[in-house]
Amino acid sequence: MTETSSDTSWLSALLDWSVSLMDVIGPAGAGVAIALENLFPPLPSEVVLPMAGLAASTGSFTLFEALAWTTGGSIVGAFLLYGLGAWLGVERLRRIAGRVPLLHPEDIDRTVGWFQRHGGKAVFFGRMIPIFRSLISIPAGVTRMPLWRFGLLTAAGSLIWNTIFVLSGYLLGESWHVVEQYVDVLQYVVIAVVAVAGAWFVFVRTRALVEASRDRRSAAQHEDDRELASSTSSRRD
């Protein structure tokens, strides 16, 4: 099978190891690699999946096996993160938020409320968005989304995502990198949106803290002036 990269970085080594699993244990190796990708997002599925498709095109295993095992790996990885979210729970997250600067327990309540209303769409479409592919399983666990519903939505979203990239490797062969370029653009857009949203959140919360501090100082100064005026009036009397 073609090596993913000649680079000797730790990520390239991890990718090469993941791809080598397909040589050793066949399509099950692709499933293991994708399960790990869910737990360790820096391992890019958009590289592992086309390699599974490429292996299927050479007859190492069938296309059906590639899709079945990679989707199964996605489900297993997603359920592990769901378990992490269930272990954290709402109350533990509220306590954590209360200790983190700029966060409030009410932020957790609002997030949970939003997820309870839109969690189905978030899980399904989240499986097709870089970065969020893995993270979306955690709030599903926190809110205790029914396991059957979470499993079906995860399987459906993962199957669509996996099919696109497995087929790119199967049909394009060594030219599958063409698809990767478009995913890189999508990933940069997602990162930019997250960065802007994070910066705006920090700005709004910091401004609110500054204004609250200013109001407290103003109130304290007003109280001091009132007490001074009252004390002066008492001495005159």
mmCIF file of C-alpha atoms in Angstrom:
data_model
loop_
_atom_site.group_PDB
_atom_site.id
_atom_site.type_symbol
_atom_site.label_atom_id
_atom_site.label_comp_id
_atom_site.label_asym_id
_atom_site.label_seq_id
_atom_site.Cartn_x
_atom_site.Cartn_y
_atom_site.Cartn_z
ATOM 1 C CA MET A 1 0.000 0.000 0.000
ATOM 2 C CA THR A 2 1.149 3.529 -0.726
ATOM 3 C CA GLU A 3 2.753 5.378 2.173
ATOM 4 C CA THR A 4 0.840 8.406 3.359
ATOM 5 C CA SER A 5 3.904 10.612 3.643
ATOM 6 C CA SER A 6 7.674 10.562 3.666
ATOM 7 C CA ASP A 7 7.627 13.070 6.540
ATOM 8 C CA THR A 8 9.016 11.666 9.798
ATOM 9 C CA SER A 9 6.858 13.775 12.123
ATOM 10 C CA TRP A 10 4.927 12.054 14.901
ATOM 11 C CA LEU A 11 1.622 12.608 13.085
ATOM 12 C CA SER A 12 2.940 11.105 9.856
ATOM 13 C CA ALA A 13 4.289 8.154 11.831
ATOM 14 C CA LEU A 14 0.866 7.704 13.420
ATOM 15 C CA LEU A 15 -0.783 7.851 10.014
ATOM 16 C CA ASP A 16 1.626 5.319 8.581
ATOM 17 C CA TRP A 17 0.961 3.039 11.539
ATOM 18 C CA SER A 18 -2.799 3.392 11.084
ATOM 19 C CA VAL A 19 -2.583 2.592 7.379
ATOM 20 C CA SER A 20 -0.269 -0.367 8.051
ATOM 21 C CA LEU A 21 -3.049 -1.915 10.141
ATOM 22 C CA MET A 22 -4.949 -2.454 6.882
ATOM 23 C CA ASP A 23 -2.016 -4.407 5.512
ATOM 24 C CA VAL A 24 -1.851 -6.575 8.624
ATOM 25 C CA ILE A 25 -5.501 -7.209 9.583
ATOM 26 C CA GLY A 26 -7.369 -6.014 6.493
ATOM 27 C CA PRO A 27 -10.539 -3.914 6.717
ATOM 28 C CA ALA A 28 -10.637 -4.323 10.504
ATOM 29 C CA GLY A 29 -7.483 -2.181 10.573
ATOM 30 C CA ALA A 30 -9.396 0.626 8.879
ATOM 31 C CA GLY A 31 -12.109 0.297 11.532
ATOM 32 C CA VAL A 32 -9.571 0.507 14.346
ATOM 33 C CA ALA A 33 -7.906 3.539 12.753
ATOM 34 C CA ILE A 34 -11.219 5.383 12.410
ATOM 35 C CA ALA A 35 -12.201 4.532 15.984
ATOM 36 C CA LEU A 36 -8.898 6.065 17.089
ATOM 37 C CA GLU A 37 -9.577 9.106 14.878
ATOM 38 C CA ASN A 38 -12.736 9.760 16.886
ATOM 39 C CA LEU A 39 -10.747 9.709 20.127
ATOM 40 C CA PHE A 40 -7.755 11.575 18.722
ATOM 41 C CA PRO A 41 -8.986 14.184 16.169
ATOM 42 C CA PRO A 42 -5.482 15.152 14.914
ATOM 43 C CA LEU A 43 -5.502 11.744 13.195
ATOM 44 C CA PRO A 44 -7.347 12.810 10.008
ATOM 45 C CA SER A 45 -10.090 10.544 8.712
ATOM 46 C CA GLU A 46 -9.800 12.262 5.335
ATOM 47 C CA VAL A 47 -6.449 10.493 4.944
ATOM 48 C CA VAL A 48 -7.253 7.118 6.490
ATOM 49 C CA LEU A 49 -10.564 6.646 4.656
ATOM 50 C CA PRO A 50 -9.224 7.166 1.106
ATOM 51 C CA MET A 51 -6.413 4.755 1.878
ATOM 52 C CA ALA A 52 -9.053 2.185 2.818
ATOM 53 C CA GLY A 53 -10.756 2.853 -0.516
ATOM 54 C CA LEU A 54 -7.442 2.562 -2.326
ATOM 55 C CA ALA A 55 -6.799 -0.785 -0.653
ATOM 56 C CA ALA A 56 -10.259 -1.961 -1.706
ATOM 57 C CA SER A 57 -9.565 -0.951 -5.300
ATOM 58 C CA THR A 58 -6.461 -3.141 -5.348
ATOM 59 C CA GLY A 59 -8.404 -6.162 -4.084
ATOM 60 C CA SER A 60 -7.026 -6.242 -0.527
ATOM 61 C CA PHE A 61 -10.650 -6.347 0.627
ATOM 62 C CA THR A 62 -14.033 -5.383 -0.798
ATOM 63 C CA LEU A 63 -15.577 -1.924 -0.945
ATOM 64 C CA PHE A 64 -18.441 -3.130 1.240
ATOM 65 C CA GLU A 65 -15.976 -4.314 3.890
ATOM 66 C CA ALA A 66 -14.199 -0.958 3.816
ATOM 67 C CA LEU A 67 -17.457 0.940 4.350
ATOM 68 C CA ALA A 68 -18.791 -1.465 6.965
ATOM 69 C CA TRP A 69 -15.645 -1.533 9.080
ATOM 70 C CA THR A 70 -14.936 2.206 8.930
ATOM 71 C CA THR A 71 -18.539 3.047 9.835
ATOM 72 C CA GLY A 72 -18.400 0.512 12.654
ATOM 73 C CA GLY A 73 -15.190 2.132 13.885
ATOM 74 C CA SER A 74 -16.859 5.534 13.797
ATOM 75 C CA ILE A 75 -19.737 4.238 15.912
ATOM 76 C CA VAL A 76 -17.444 2.600 18.471
ATOM 77 C CA GLY A 77 -15.319 5.738 18.842
ATOM 78 C CA ALA A 78 -18.421 7.915 19.114
ATOM 79 C CA PHE A 79 -19.894 5.746 21.874
ATOM 80 C CA LEU A 80 -16.660 5.936 23.860
ATOM 81 C CA LEU A 81 -16.870 9.734 23.788
ATOM 82 C CA TYR A 82 -20.590 9.525 24.580
ATOM 83 C CA GLY A 83 -19.573 7.587 27.692
ATOM 84 C CA LEU A 84 -17.139 10.349 28.624
ATOM 85 C CA GLY A 85 -19.924 12.917 28.328
ATOM 86 C CA ALA A 86 -22.278 10.761 30.414
ATOM 87 C CA TRP A 87 -19.576 10.419 33.082
ATOM 88 C CA LEU A 88 -19.035 14.178 33.179
ATOM 89 C CA GLY A 89 -22.739 14.931 33.471
ATOM 90 C CA VAL A 90 -24.456 18.287 33.765
ATOM 91 C CA GLU A 91 -23.755 18.891 37.463
ATOM 92 C CA ARG A 92 -20.032 18.154 37.186
ATOM 93 C CA LEU A 93 -19.753 20.471 34.176
ATOM 94 C CA ARG A 94 -21.613 23.213 36.072
ATOM 95 C CA ARG A 95 -19.104 22.924 38.931
ATOM 96 C CA ILE A 96 -16.193 23.055 36.484
ATOM 97 C CA ALA A 97 -17.680 26.089 34.720
ATOM 98 C CA GLY A 98 -18.015 27.844 38.064
ATOM 99 C CA ARG A 99 -14.252 27.579 38.570
ATOM 100 C CA VAL A 100 -13.166 28.579 35.063
ATOM 101 C CA PRO A 101 -12.603 32.315 34.413
ATOM 102 C CA LEU A 102 -15.215 33.885 32.107
ATOM 103 C CA LEU A 103 -17.522 30.859 32.350
ATOM 104 C CA HIS A 104 -20.713 30.558 34.400
ATOM 105 C CA PRO A 105 -22.785 27.502 35.369
ATOM 106 C CA GLU A 106 -25.658 29.087 33.447
ATOM 107 C CA ASP A 107 -23.624 28.658 30.252
ATOM 108 C CA ILE A 108 -23.846 24.892 30.725
ATOM 109 C CA ASP A 109 -27.594 25.137 31.299
ATOM 110 C CA ARG A 110 -28.085 27.116 28.082
ATOM 111 C CA THR A 111 -25.911 24.719 26.101
ATOM 112 C CA VAL A 112 -27.773 21.695 27.456
ATOM 113 C CA GLY A 113 -31.103 23.344 26.662
ATOM 114 C CA TRP A 114 -29.992 24.046 23.087
ATOM 115 C CA PHE A 115 -28.747 20.495 22.629
ATOM 116 C CA GLN A 116 -31.960 19.009 23.957
ATOM 117 C CA ARG A 117 -33.853 20.977 21.290
ATOM 118 C CA HIS A 118 -31.455 20.478 18.366
ATOM 119 C CA GLY A 119 -29.282 17.547 19.406
ATOM 120 C CA GLY A 120 -30.542 15.214 16.674
ATOM 121 C CA LYS A 121 -29.514 17.546 13.867
ATOM 122 C CA ALA A 122 -26.275 18.406 15.680
ATOM 123 C CA VAL A 123 -25.209 14.761 15.936
ATOM 124 C CA PHE A 124 -26.167 13.881 12.351
ATOM 125 C CA PHE A 125 -24.596 16.876 10.612
ATOM 126 C CA GLY A 126 -21.777 17.123 13.150
ATOM 127 C CA ARG A 127 -20.478 13.768 11.939
ATOM 128 C CA MET A 128 -19.722 15.474 8.613
ATOM 129 C CA ILE A 129 -17.855 18.505 9.981
ATOM 130 C CA PRO A 130 -14.119 18.356 10.745
ATOM 131 C CA ILE A 131 -13.230 18.705 14.441
ATOM 132 C CA PHE A 132 -16.893 18.502 15.504
ATOM 133 C CA ARG A 133 -17.051 14.931 14.197
ATOM 134 C CA SER A 134 -15.598 13.732 17.479
ATOM 135 C CA LEU A 135 -16.612 16.465 19.905
ATOM 136 C CA ILE A 136 -20.347 16.280 19.141
ATOM 137 C CA SER A 137 -20.551 12.911 20.918
ATOM 138 C CA ILE A 138 -19.654 14.459 24.289
ATOM 139 C CA PRO A 139 -22.696 16.762 24.692
ATOM 140 C CA ALA A 140 -24.867 13.874 23.487
ATOM 141 C CA GLY A 141 -23.569 11.893 26.447
ATOM 142 C CA VAL A 142 -23.914 14.821 28.843
ATOM 143 C CA THR A 143 -27.612 15.190 27.951
ATOM 144 C CA ARG A 144 -28.090 11.401 27.936
ATOM 145 C CA MET A 145 -29.518 11.289 24.429
ATOM 146 C CA PRO A 146 -31.208 7.866 24.053
ATOM 147 C CA LEU A 147 -28.584 5.359 23.011
ATOM 148 C CA TRP A 148 -30.610 3.987 20.098
ATOM 149 C CA ARG A 149 -31.163 7.481 18.696
ATOM 150 C CA PHE A 150 -27.541 8.488 19.131
ATOM 151 C CA GLY A 151 -26.398 5.270 17.491
ATOM 152 C CA LEU A 152 -28.671 5.640 14.469
ATOM 153 C CA LEU A 153 -27.803 9.305 13.897
ATOM 154 C CA THR A 154 -24.090 8.610 14.317
ATOM 155 C CA ALA A 155 -24.241 5.651 11.930
ATOM 156 C CA ALA A 156 -26.137 7.649 9.287
ATOM 157 C CA GLY A 157 -23.873 10.701 9.427
ATOM 158 C CA SER A 158 -20.711 8.610 9.588
ATOM 159 C CA LEU A 159 -21.785 6.438 6.659
ATOM 160 C CA ILE A 160 -22.223 9.503 4.441
ATOM 161 C CA TRP A 161 -18.846 10.979 5.453
ATOM 162 C CA ASN A 162 -17.028 7.666 5.191
ATOM 163 C CA THR A 163 -18.585 6.808 1.831
ATOM 164 C CA ILE A 164 -17.393 10.073 0.275
ATOM 165 C CA PHE A 165 -13.780 9.486 1.234
ATOM 166 C CA VAL A 166 -13.629 5.734 0.800
ATOM 167 C CA LEU A 167 -15.063 6.161 -2.702
ATOM 168 C CA SER A 168 -12.542 8.905 -3.440
ATOM 169 C CA GLY A 169 -9.740 6.452 -2.782
ATOM 170 C CA TYR A 170 -11.539 3.642 -4.595
ATOM 171 C CA LEU A 171 -12.343 5.649 -7.731
ATOM 172 C CA LEU A 172 -9.484 8.153 -7.875
ATOM 173 C CA GLY A 173 -6.689 5.865 -6.750
ATOM 174 C CA GLU A 174 -3.444 7.739 -6.162
ATOM 175 C CA SER A 175 -5.224 11.003 -7.107
ATOM 176 C CA TRP A 176 -7.422 10.925 -3.979
ATOM 177 C CA HIS A 177 -5.450 13.913 -2.628
ATOM 178 C CA VAL A 178 -7.650 16.147 -4.824
ATOM 179 C CA VAL A 179 -10.524 15.601 -2.381
ATOM 180 C CA GLU A 180 -8.271 16.191 0.622
ATOM 181 C CA GLN A 181 -7.542 19.720 -0.609
ATOM 182 C CA TYR A 182 -11.229 20.647 -0.426
ATOM 183 C CA VAL A 183 -11.526 19.162 3.060
ATOM 184 C CA ASP A 184 -8.533 21.225 4.163
ATOM 185 C CA VAL A 185 -10.383 24.366 3.065
ATOM 186 C CA LEU A 186 -13.474 23.276 5.013
ATOM 187 C CA GLN A 187 -11.351 22.566 8.069
ATOM 188 C CA TYR A 188 -9.709 25.991 7.900
ATOM 189 C CA VAL A 189 -13.156 27.594 7.665
ATOM 190 C CA VAL A 190 -14.327 25.662 10.726
ATOM 191 C CA ILE A 191 -11.215 26.629 12.684
ATOM 192 C CA ALA A 192 -11.641 30.281 11.678
ATOM 193 C CA VAL A 193 -15.291 30.315 12.749
ATOM 194 C CA VAL A 194 -14.434 28.710 16.087
ATOM 195 C CA ALA A 195 -11.579 31.181 16.635
ATOM 196 C CA VAL A 196 -13.780 34.196 15.856
ATOM 197 C CA ALA A 197 -16.580 32.895 18.078
ATOM 198 C CA GLY A 198 -14.106 32.227 20.893
ATOM 199 C CA ALA A 199 -12.555 35.683 20.565
ATOM 200 C CA TRP A 200 -15.995 37.328 20.593
ATOM 201 C CA PHE A 201 -17.000 35.330 23.688
ATOM 202 C CA VAL A 202 -13.843 36.406 25.534
ATOM 203 C CA PHE A 203 -14.377 40.034 24.478
ATOM 204 C CA VAL A 204 -17.994 40.129 25.646
ATOM 205 C CA ARG A 205 -17.281 38.415 28.962
ATOM 206 C CA THR A 206 -14.190 40.555 29.656
ATOM 207 C CA ARG A 207 -16.122 43.742 28.894
ATOM 208 C CA ALA A 208 -18.896 42.598 31.220
ATOM 209 C CA LEU A 209 -16.366 41.967 34.010
ATOM 210 C CA VAL A 210 -14.775 45.381 33.506
ATOM 211 C CA GLU A 211 -18.153 47.121 33.582
ATOM 212 C CA ALA A 212 -19.212 45.175 36.689
ATOM 213 C CA SER A 213 -15.955 46.111 38.419
ATOM 214 C CA ARG A 214 -16.447 49.759 37.444
ATOM 215 C CA ASP A 215 -20.018 49.703 38.786
ATOM 216 C CA ARG A 216 -18.850 48.191 42.096
ATOM 217 C CA ARG A 217 -16.170 50.854 42.500
ATOM 218 C CA SER A 218 -18.684 53.577 41.675
ATOM 219 C CA ALA A 219 -21.179 52.163 44.176
ATOM 220 C CA ALA A 220 -18.460 51.883 46.836
ATOM 221 C CA GLN A 221 -17.326 55.449 46.192
ATOM 222 C CA HIS A 222 -20.927 56.684 46.381
ATOM 223 C CA GLU A 223 -21.381 54.865 49.689
ATOM 224 C CA ASP A 224 -18.155 56.379 51.069
ATOM 225 C CA ASP A 225 -19.280 59.863 50.011
ATOM 226 C CA ARG A 226 -22.665 59.346 51.640
ATOM 227 C CA GLU A 227 -21.106 58.156 54.897
ATOM 228 C CA LEU A 228 -18.659 61.086 54.857
ATOM 229 C CA ALA A 229 -21.478 63.542 54.307
ATOM 230 C CA SER A 230 -23.515 61.927 57.089
ATOM 231 C CA SER A 231 -20.536 62.027 59.464
ATOM 232 C CA THR A 232 -19.863 65.716 58.693
ATOM 233 C CA SER A 233 -23.523 66.567 59.258
ATOM 234 C CA SER A 234 -23.514 64.764 62.602
ATOM 235 C CA ARG A 235 -20.473 66.694 63.838
ATOM 236 C CA ARG A 236 -22.099 69.998 62.899
ATOM 237 C CA ASP A 237 -25.187 69.093 64.883
#
